[in-house]
Coordinates of C-alpha atoms and ligand atoms in Angstrom, one line a residue:
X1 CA 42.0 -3.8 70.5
X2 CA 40.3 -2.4 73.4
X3 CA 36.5 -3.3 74.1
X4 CA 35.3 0.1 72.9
X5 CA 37.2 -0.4 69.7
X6 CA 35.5 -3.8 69.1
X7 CA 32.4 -2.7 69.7
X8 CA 32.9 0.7 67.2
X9 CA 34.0 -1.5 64.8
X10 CA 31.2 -3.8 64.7
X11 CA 28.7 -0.7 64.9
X12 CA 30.6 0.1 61.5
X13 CA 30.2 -3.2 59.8
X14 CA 26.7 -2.9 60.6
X15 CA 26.2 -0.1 59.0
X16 CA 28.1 -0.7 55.8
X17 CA 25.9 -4.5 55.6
X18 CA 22.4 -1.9 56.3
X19 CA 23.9 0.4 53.7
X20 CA 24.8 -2.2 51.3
X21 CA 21.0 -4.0 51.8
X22 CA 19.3 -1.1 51.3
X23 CA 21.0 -0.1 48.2
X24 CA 20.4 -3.8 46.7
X25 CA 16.8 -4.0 48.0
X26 CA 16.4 -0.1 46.4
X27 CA 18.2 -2.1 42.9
X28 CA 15.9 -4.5 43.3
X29 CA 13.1 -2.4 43.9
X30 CA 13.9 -0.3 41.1
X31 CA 14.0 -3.5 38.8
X32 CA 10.8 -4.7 39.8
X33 CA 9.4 -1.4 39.3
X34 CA 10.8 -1.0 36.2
X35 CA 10.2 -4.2 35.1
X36 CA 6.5 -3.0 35.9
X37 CA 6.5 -0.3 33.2
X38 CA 7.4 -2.5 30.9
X39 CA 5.2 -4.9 31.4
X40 CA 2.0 -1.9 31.9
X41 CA 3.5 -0.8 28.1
X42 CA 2.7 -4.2 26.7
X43 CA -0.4 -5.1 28.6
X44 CA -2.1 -1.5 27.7
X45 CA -0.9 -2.9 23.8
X46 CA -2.7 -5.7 24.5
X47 CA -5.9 -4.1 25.8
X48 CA -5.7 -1.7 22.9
X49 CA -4.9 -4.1 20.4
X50 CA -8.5 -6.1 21.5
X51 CA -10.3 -7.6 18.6
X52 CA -12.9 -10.0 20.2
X53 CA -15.3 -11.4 17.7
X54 CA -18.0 -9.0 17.8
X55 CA -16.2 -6.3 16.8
X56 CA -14.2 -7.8 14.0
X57 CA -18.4 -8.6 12.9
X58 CA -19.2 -4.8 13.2
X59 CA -16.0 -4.4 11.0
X60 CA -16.9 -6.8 8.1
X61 CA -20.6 -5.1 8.5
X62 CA -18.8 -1.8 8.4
X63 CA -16.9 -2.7 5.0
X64 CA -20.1 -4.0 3.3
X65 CA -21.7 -0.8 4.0
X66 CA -19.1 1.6 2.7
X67 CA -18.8 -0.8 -0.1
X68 CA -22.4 -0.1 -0.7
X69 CA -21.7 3.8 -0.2
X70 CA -18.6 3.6 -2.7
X71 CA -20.3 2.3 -5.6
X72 CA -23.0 4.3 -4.8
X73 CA -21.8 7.6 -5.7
X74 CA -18.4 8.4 -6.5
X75 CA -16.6 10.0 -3.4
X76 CA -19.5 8.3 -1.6
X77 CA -16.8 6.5 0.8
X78 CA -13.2 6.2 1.6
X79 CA -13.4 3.1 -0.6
X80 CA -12.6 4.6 -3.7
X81 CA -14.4 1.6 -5.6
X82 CA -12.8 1.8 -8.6
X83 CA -14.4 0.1 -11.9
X84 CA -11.5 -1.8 -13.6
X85 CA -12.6 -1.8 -16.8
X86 CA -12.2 -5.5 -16.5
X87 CA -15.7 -7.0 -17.9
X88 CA -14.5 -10.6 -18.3
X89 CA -11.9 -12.5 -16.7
X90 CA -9.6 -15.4 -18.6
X91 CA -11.6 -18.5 -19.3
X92 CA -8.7 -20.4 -20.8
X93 CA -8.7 -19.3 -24.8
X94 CA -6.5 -17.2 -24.3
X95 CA -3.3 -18.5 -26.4
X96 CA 0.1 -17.1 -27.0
X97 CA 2.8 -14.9 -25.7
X98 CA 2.3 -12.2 -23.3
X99 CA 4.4 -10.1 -21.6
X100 CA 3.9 -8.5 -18.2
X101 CA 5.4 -5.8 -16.1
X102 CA 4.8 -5.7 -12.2
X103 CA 5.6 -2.4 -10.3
X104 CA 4.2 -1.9 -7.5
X105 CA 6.0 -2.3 -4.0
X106 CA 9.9 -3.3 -3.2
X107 CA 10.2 -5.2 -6.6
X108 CA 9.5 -4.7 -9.9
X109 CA 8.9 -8.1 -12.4
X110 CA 9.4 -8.8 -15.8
X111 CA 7.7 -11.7 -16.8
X112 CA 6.9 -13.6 -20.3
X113 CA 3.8 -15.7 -20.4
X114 CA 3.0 -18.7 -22.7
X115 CA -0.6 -19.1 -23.0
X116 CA -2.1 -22.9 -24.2
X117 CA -5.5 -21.6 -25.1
X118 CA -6.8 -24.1 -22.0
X119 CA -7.9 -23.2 -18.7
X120 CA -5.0 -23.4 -16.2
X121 CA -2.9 -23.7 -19.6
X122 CA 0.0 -21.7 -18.8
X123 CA 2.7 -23.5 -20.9
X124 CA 5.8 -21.4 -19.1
X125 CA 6.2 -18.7 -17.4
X126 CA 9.4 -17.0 -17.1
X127 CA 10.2 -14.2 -14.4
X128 CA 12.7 -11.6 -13.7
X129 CA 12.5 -9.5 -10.3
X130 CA 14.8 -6.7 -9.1
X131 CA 14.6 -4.9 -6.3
X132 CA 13.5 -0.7 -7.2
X133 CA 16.4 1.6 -6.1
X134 CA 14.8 3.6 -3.2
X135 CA 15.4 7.2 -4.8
X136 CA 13.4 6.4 -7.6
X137 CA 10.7 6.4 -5.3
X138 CA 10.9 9.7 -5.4
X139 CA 12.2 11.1 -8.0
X140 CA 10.8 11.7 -11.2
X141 CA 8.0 9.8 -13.7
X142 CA 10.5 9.9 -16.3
X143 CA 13.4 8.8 -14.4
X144 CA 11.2 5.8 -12.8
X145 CA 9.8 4.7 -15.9
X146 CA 12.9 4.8 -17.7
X147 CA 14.4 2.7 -15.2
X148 CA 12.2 -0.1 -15.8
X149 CA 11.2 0.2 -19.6
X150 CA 15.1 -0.6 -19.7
X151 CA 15.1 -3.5 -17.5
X152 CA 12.1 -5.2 -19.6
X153 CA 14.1 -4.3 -22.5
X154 CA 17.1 -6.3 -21.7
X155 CA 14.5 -9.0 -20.3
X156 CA 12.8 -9.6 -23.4
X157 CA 15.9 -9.6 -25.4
X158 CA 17.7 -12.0 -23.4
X159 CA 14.6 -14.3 -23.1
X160 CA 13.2 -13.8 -27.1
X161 CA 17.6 -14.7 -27.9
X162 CA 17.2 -17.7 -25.9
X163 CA 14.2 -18.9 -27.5
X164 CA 15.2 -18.1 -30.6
X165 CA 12.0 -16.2 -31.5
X166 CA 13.5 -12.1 -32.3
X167 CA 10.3 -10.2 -32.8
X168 CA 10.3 -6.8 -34.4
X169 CA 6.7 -6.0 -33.5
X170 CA 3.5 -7.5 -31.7
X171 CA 4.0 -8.1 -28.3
X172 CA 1.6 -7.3 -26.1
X173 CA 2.1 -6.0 -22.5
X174 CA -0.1 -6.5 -19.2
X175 CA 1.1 -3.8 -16.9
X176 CA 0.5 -4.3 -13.5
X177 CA 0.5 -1.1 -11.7
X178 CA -0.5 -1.0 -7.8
X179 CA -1.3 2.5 -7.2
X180 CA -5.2 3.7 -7.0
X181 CA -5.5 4.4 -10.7
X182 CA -8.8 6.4 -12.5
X183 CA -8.9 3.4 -15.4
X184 CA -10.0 5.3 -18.4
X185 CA -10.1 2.2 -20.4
X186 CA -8.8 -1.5 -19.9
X187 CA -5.6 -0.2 -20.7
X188 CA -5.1 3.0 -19.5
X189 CA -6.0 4.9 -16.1
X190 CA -4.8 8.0 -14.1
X191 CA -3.1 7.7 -11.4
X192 CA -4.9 9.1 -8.6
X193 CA -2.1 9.2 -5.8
X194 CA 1.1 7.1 -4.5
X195 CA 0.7 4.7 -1.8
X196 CA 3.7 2.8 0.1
X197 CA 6.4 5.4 0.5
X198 CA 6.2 6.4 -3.1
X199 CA 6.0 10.1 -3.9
X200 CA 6.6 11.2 -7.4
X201 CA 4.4 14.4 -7.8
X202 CA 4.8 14.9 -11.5
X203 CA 3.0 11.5 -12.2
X204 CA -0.3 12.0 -10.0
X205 CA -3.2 13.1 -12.4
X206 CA -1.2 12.0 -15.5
X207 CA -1.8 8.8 -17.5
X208 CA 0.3 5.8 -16.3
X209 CA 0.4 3.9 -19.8
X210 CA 1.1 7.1 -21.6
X211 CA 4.5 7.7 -19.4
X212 CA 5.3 3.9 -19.4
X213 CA 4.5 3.7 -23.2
X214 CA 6.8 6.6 -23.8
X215 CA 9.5 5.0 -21.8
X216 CA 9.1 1.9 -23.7
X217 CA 9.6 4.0 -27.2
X218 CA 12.0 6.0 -25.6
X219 CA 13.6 2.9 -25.0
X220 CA 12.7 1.5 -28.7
X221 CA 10.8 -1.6 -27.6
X222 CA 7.8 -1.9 -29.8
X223 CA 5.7 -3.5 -27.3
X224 CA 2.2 -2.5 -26.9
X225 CA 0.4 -2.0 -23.4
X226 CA -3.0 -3.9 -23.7
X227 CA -3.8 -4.2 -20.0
X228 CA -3.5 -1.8 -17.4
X229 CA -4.2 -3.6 -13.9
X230 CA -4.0 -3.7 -10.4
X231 CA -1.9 -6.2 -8.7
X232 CA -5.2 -7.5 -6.8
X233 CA -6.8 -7.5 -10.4
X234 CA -4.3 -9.6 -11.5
X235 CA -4.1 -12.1 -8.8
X236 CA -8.1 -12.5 -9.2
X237 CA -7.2 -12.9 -13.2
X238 CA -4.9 -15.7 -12.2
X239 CA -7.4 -17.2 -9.9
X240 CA -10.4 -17.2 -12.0
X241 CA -7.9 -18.5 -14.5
X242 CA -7.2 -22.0 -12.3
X243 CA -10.9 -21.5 -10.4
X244 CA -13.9 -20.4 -11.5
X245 CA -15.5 -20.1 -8.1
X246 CA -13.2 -17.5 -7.5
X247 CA -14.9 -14.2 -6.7
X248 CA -12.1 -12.0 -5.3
X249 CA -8.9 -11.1 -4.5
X250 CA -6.7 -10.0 -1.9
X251 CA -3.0 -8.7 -1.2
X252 CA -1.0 -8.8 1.9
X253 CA 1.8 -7.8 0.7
X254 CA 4.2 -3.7 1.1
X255 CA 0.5 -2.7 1.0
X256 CA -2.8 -4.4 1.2
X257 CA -5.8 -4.2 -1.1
X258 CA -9.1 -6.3 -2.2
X259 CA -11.1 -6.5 -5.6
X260 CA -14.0 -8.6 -6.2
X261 CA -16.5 -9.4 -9.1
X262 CA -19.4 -7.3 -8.7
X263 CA -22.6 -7.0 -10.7
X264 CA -23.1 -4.3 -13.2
X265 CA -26.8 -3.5 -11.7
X266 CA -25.0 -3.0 -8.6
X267 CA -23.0 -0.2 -9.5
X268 CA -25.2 3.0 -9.4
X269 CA -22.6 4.9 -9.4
X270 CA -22.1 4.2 -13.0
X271 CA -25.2 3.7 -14.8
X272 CA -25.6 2.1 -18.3
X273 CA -22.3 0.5 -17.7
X274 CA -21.4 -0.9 -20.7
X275 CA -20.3 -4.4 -20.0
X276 CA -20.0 -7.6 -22.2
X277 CA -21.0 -10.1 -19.7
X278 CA -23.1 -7.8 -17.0
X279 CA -20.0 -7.9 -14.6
X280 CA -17.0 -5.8 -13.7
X281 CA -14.2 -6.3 -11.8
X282 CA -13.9 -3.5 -8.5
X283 CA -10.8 -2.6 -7.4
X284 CA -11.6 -1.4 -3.9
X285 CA -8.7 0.2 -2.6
X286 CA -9.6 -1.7 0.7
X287 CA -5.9 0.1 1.9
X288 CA -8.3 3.6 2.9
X289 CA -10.8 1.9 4.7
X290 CA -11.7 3.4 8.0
X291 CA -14.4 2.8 10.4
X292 CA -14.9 4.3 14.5
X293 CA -14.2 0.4 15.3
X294 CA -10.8 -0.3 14.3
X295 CA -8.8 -0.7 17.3
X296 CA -6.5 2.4 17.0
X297 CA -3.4 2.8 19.3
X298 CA -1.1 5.9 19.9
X299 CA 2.0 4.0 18.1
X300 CA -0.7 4.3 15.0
X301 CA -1.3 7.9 15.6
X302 CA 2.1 8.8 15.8
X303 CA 3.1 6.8 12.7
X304 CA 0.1 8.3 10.3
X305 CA 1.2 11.5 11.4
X306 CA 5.0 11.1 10.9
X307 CA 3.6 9.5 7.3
X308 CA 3.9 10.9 3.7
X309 CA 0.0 10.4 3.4
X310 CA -1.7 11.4 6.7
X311 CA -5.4 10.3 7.5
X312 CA -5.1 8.3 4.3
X313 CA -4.8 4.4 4.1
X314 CA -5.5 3.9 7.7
X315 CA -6.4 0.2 7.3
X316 CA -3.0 -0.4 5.3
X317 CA -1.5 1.3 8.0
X318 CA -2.8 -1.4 10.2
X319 CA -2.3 -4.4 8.2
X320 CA 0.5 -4.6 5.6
X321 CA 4.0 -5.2 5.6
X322 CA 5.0 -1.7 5.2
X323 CA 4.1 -1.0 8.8
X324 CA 3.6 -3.7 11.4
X325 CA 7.8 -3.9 11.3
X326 CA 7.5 -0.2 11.9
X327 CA 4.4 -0.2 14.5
X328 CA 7.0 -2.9 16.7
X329 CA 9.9 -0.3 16.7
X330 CA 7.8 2.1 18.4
X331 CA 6.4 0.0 21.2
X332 CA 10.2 -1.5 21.6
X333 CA 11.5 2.2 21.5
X334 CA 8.7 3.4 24.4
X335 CA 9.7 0.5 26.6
X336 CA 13.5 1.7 26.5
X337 CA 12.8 5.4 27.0
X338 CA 10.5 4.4 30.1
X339 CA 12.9 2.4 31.6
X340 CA 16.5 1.1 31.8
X341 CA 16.0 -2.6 30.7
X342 CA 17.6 -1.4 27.2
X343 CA 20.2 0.1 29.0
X344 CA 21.1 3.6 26.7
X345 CA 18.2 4.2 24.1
X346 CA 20.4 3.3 21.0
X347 CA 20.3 5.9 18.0
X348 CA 19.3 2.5 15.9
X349 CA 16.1 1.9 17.6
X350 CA 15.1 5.4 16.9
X351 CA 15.3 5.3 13.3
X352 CA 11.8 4.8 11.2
X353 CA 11.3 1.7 9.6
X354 CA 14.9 0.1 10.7
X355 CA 12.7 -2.9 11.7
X356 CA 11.1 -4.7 8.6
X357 CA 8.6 -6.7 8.8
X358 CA 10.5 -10.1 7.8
X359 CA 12.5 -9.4 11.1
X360 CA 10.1 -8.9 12.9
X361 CA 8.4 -12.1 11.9
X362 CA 11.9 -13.8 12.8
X363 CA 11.4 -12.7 16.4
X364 CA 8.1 -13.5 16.4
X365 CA 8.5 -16.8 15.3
X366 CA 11.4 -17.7 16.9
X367 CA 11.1 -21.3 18.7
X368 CA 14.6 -21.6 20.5
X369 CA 14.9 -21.7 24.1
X370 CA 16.8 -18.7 24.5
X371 CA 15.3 -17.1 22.3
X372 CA 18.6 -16.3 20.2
X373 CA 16.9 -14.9 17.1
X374 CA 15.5 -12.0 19.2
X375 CA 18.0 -11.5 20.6
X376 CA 19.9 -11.3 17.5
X377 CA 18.3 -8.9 15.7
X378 CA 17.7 -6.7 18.6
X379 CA 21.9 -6.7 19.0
X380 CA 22.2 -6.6 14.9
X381 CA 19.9 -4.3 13.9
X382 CA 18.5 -1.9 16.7
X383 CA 22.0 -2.4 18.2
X384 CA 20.1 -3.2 21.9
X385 CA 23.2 -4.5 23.9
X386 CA 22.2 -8.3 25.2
X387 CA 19.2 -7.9 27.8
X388 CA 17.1 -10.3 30.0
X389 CA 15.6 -13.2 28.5
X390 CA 12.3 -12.2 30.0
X391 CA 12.5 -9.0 28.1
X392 CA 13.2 -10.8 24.7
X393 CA 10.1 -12.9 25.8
X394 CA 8.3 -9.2 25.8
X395 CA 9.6 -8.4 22.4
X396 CA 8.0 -11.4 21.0
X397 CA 4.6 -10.9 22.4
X398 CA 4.9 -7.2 21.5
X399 CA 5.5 -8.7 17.8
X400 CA 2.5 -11.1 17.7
X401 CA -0.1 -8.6 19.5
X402 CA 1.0 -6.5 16.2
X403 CA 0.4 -9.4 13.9
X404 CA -2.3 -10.8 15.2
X405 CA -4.6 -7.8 14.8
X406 CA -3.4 -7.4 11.9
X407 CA -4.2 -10.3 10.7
X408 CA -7.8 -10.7 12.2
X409 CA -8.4 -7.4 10.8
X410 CA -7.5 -8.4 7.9
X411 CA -10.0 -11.7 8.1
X412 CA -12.9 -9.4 8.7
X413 CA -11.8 -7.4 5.9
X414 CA -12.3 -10.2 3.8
X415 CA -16.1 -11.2 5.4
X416 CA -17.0 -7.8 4.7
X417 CA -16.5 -8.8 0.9
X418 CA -18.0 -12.0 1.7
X419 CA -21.3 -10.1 3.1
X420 CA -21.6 -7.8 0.1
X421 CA -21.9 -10.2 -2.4
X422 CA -24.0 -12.5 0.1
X423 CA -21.1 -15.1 0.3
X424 CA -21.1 -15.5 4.1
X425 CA -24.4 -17.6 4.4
X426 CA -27.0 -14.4 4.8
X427 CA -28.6 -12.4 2.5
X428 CA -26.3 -9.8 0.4
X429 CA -26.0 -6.5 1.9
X430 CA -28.2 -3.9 -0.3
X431 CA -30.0 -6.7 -2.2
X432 CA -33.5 -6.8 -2.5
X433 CA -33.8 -10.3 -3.6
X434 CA -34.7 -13.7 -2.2
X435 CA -33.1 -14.8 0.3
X436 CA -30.1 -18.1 -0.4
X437 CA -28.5 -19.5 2.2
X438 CA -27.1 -22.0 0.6
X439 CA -23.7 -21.4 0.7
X440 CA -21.7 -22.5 -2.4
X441 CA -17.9 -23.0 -2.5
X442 CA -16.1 -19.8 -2.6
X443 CA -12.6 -18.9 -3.7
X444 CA -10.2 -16.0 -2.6
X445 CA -7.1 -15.8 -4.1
X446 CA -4.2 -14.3 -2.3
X447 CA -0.7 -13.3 -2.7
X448 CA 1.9 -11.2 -0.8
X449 CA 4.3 -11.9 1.3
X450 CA 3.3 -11.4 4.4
X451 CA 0.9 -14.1 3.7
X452 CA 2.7 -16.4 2.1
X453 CA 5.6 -16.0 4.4
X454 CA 4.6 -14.7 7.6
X455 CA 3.1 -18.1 9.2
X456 CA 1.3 -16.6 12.3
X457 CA -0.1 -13.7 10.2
X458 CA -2.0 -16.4 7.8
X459 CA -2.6 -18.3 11.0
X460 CA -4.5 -16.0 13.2
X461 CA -6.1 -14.4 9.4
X462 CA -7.4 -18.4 9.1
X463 CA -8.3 -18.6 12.6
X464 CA -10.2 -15.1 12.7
X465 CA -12.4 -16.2 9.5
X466 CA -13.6 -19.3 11.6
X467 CA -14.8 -17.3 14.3
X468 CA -16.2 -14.8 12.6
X469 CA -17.8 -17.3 9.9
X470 CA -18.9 -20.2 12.5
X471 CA -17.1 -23.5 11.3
X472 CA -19.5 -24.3 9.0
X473 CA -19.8 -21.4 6.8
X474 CA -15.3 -20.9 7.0
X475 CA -15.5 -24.9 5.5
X476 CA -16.8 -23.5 2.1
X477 CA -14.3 -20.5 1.8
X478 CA -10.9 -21.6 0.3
X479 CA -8.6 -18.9 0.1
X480 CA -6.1 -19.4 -2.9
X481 CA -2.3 -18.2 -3.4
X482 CA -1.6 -17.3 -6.4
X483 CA 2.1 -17.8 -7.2
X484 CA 3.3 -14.1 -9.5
X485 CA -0.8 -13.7 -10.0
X486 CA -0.3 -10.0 -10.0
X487 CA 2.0 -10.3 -12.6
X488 CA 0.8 -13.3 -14.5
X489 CA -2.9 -12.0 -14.5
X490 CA -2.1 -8.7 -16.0
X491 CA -0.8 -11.4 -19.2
X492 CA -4.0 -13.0 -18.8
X493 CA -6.0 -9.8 -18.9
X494 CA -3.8 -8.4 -22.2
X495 CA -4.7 -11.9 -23.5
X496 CA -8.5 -11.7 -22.5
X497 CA -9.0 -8.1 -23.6
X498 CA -6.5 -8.0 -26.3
X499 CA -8.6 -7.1 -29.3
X500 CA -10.9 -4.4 -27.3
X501 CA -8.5 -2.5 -25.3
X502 CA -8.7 0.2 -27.5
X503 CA -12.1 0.7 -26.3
X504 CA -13.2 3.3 -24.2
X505 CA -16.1 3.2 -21.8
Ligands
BGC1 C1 -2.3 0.4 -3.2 C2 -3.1 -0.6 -4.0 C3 -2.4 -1.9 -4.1 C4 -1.9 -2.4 -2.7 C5 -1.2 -3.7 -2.7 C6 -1.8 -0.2 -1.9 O1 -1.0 0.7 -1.2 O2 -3.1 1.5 -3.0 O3 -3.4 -0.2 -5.2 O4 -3.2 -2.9 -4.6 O5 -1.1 -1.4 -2.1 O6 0.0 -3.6 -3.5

C-alpha cells in the first residue's frame, strides 16, 4: 500500500473511532439525561408529598374543627358525624352466644361468639372469612345479600353440628356493615352511599337490616339482627371490651375510618339525645375529610377523577389500602412514559389498580441487596423487563414517599380526635370548661391490614404521633389492635344492646 493509501486509511479509522465516541458519549448523554427525568419525577413526589410537623399540627387542628362543625349541624362538614345509636359500650356482662357478620371490604366474616359474662371474657370465638366475588360489588342488593345470608347459613350450621347445640330460634346477629350508614336505631340504618369500589345503586337510601334480614328469611335462618355497626364501632366495642381507657377507634384497612366516644352535651346537632349513660358512640366517616392542607399531588387528582366517587373520600384516597398500591402505579407508569429506563411502557403497568397494596409493601420493604423482590414484582406483575438496579432503588423510595404520608397523615388524623376530646394535653377544642392538663392514659384501638401488616406504614404512623405529640404526651397514648374487633364487637354490641334494639331514638 502506497503512502497516500496509508494515510486515507488511517483518516478513515479516525473517523469511524470519532463517530463511534460520539454516538456512545450521545448514549451516555442520553442516559444521564434520562436518568434525570426520573430522578426530577421522584424528587417533585417528594417535595409534594412534604408533611413537616407543622402542617400535620394544622391537620389535626383542621379535623377537630370540622369535627366541631359536623356535630354541629347536620351537613355542617364533610365529616358526616354520624350518631351510632351506640349509648353504652360492653362492660363484661354480656354472656352467651352471638353471632356476627362482617362485610365491608375484600372479605366478608362469619363469626360465632361465646360471651363469659366477664370483662375480656370471650370463651371462643370462631371465624370464617371468604373473599366477596368482585361482581357482586356491583351488582344487585339482592344478589349481594343473598350471597352472604347463604354463607352464614352453612356457617352456623356447620359450627351449631359440631357443637352439638341445633337451634331453631334465638340467635342473635351483630352485623357489621362498613358503609356510611343513617342508623335509625341500634339496629337498623340507611345506607347513605358505597365507599371502596362498591356500587350497588338499588341499595343506597334503603335499609341495610331490612335487605340482609330478608336474605336471611329468604334463606330460612331464623336469626335476628340486634346490632347494626360499623367496623370502627366494633373494633372500639372490642377495645372498650379489654380496656376501659379506650376512647376511640381507627381502621387502616380497603378503607379508613375513625369513631370515638363523645359526650351527649356535645352533640348540638342532636338535641335531647336520648342516651342511657350521657354518651354516644360517633362514627365519623374520617374517609371524606378534606382540608386546603393536605398535601395533594397530580397522581391524586388523576385518580379521584378516574374514581367511582369523585371529590368524595379524599382523605381515604390518601391513606388506605385501596389506593396507595394504586397512587405507586401511576408515578412508576410516568417515569416509563418520560423515559426509556422501562424500556416499552408495558400494557400491565397501565392497568388501574394492577398494583395492590401488599405488593407494594413487598417492594417497599424489601431488604435484599439486589433488591430481588422489586424487581420481581415489577417482571411478574407490571411485566417491566429486568431494569437497573438503581431504578429498582427508585421504585422503592417511590413506594415509601407513598406510605409515609400516608401514614403521618394518618397520625394527625388521629391527634385531631385526640384534640377534640382534649386527649392531647390542652384544653378540648369547643369546651368551655377548666382547663386539665393532666394527661391520663389513653387507648386507640386499631385494626386493618395495612396496619397490622404494613410495618413501615405503622412505623412512620408511630413516629408521626411522637412528633406531633412531643415525647411526653405520645408516652400516654397506646394504640390497641384489635384482633376481628370489627367483627367480634358487632357480637359485643348485639350482646350489650340486646334487649333495647327495638328501640328507636
Ligand atoms: C367507609 C367506612 C368504613 C371504612 C373502613 C370507608 O370507606 O366509608 O364506613 O368504616 O371504609 O372500612
Amino acid at each position: 500500500m502506497g503512502r497516500k493509501w496509508r494515510e486515507v486509511a488511517a483518516i478513515a479509522v479516525a473517523v469511524t473511532f470519532a463517530a463511534v465516541s460520539v454516538v456512545t458519549v450521545g448514549k451516555r448523554v442520553r442516559k444521564r439525561r434520562e436518568w434525570g427525568r426520573v430522578e426530577g419525577i421522584v424528587r417533585e413526589l417528594e417535595k409534594e408529598c412534604e408533611t413537616d410537623v407543622g402542617r400535620l399540627r394544622q391537620l389535626a387542628d383542621a379535623l377537630a374543627v370540622e369535627m366541631n362543625a359536623g356535630l354541629a349541624s347536620e351537613g355542617g362538614s364533610k365529616l358526616k358525624m354520624l350518631l351510632t345509636d351506640v349509648d353504652r359500650l360492653p362492660d363484661g356482662s354480656e354472656k352467651g352466644i352471638y353471632y356476627a357478620l362482617d362485610l365491608g371490604g375484600t372479605n366478608f366474616r362469619a363469626l360465632q361468639v361465646h360471651l363469659g359474662g366477664q370483662r375480656s371474657s370471650i370463651l371462643s370465638h370462631d371465624v370464617e372469612r371468604q373473599p366477596i366475588p368482585r361482581h357482586l360489588m356491583t351488582s344487585t342488593s339482592e344478589e349481594l345479600f343473598d350471597f352472604v345470608a347463604a354463607a352464614l347459613k352453612s356457617f352456623v350450621e356447620n359450627k351449631e353440628t359440631c357443637d352439638g347445640d341445633v337451634r331453631d330460634s334465638g340467635r342473635e346477629l351483630g352485623f357489621t356493615f362498613s358503609f356510611p350508614v343513617n342508623q335509625t336505631s341500634v339496629s337498623s340504618g340507611i345506607l347513605i352511599r358505597w365507599t371502596k369500589g362498591f356500587a350497588i345503586e338499588d341499595m343506597v337510601g334503603k335499609d341495610v337490616s331490612e335487605s340482609l334480614q330478608l336474605a336471611l328469611r329468604r334463606k330460612g335462618l331464623d336469626m335476628r339482627i340486634v346490632a347494626l355497626v360499623n367496623d370502627s364501632v366494633g373494633t372500639l366495642a372490642l377495645g372498650y371490651y379489654h380496656d376501659p381507657d379506650t376512647v376511640a377507634a381507627v381502621i387502616f384497612g380497603t378503607g379508613t375510618n375513625a369513631c370515638y366516644i363523645e359526650r351527649r352535651e356535645a352533640i348540638i346537632k342532636c338535641q335531647g339525645l336520648n342516651t342511657s349513660f350521657g354518651i354516644m358512640v360517633v362514627n365519623m366517616e374520617w374517609g371524606s375529610f378534606w382540608s386546603s392542607h393536605l398535601p395533594r399531588t397530580s397522581y391524586d387528582i388523576e385518580l379521584d377523577l378516574d374514581s367511582p366517587n369523585p371529590t368524595e373520600q379524599g382523605f381515604e384516597k390518601m391513606i388506605s389500602g385501596m389506593y396507595l398500591g394504586e397512587i405507586a402505579r401511576k408515578v412508576i407508569l410516568r417515569m416509563a412514559q418520560e423515559s426509556d429506563s422501562f424500556g416499552v411502557v408495558p400494557s400491565k403497568l397501565s392497568t388501574p389498580f394492577i398494583l395492590r397494596t401488599p405488593m407494594m409493601a413487598a417492594m417497599h420493604e424489601d431488604e435484599s441487596q439486589s433488591l430481588s423482590e422489586v424487581d420481581r414484582i415489577l417482571s411478574e406483575i407490571l411485566e417491566v423487563p429486568e431494569v437497573h438496579p438503581r431504578l429498582r432503588k427508585l421504585v422503592m423510595k417511590v413506594c415509601d414517599i407513598i406510605t409515609r404520608r400516608a401514614a403521618r397523615l394518618a397520625a394527625a388524623g388521629i391527634v385531631g380526635i385526640l384534640k377534640k376530646i382534649g386527649r392531647e394535653g390542652e384544653r378540648p377544642l369547643g369546651s368551655r370548661s377548666g382547663h386539665d392538663t393532666t394527661m391520663r392514659r389513653t387507648v386507640v384501638a386499631v385494626e386493618g391490614g395495612l396496619y397490622v401488616s404494613y410495618t413501615m406504614f405503622r412505623e412512620y404512623l408511630h413516629e408521626a404521633l411522637e412528633e406531633i405529640l412531643g415525647e411526653d404526651i405520645a408516652r400516654h397514648v397506646v394504640l390497641q389492635v384489635t384482633e376481628d374487633g370489627s367483627g367480634i364487637g358487632a357480637a359485643l354490641v348485639a350482646a350489650a344492646h340486646s334487649s333495647t334494639a327495638v328501640h328507636t331514638r
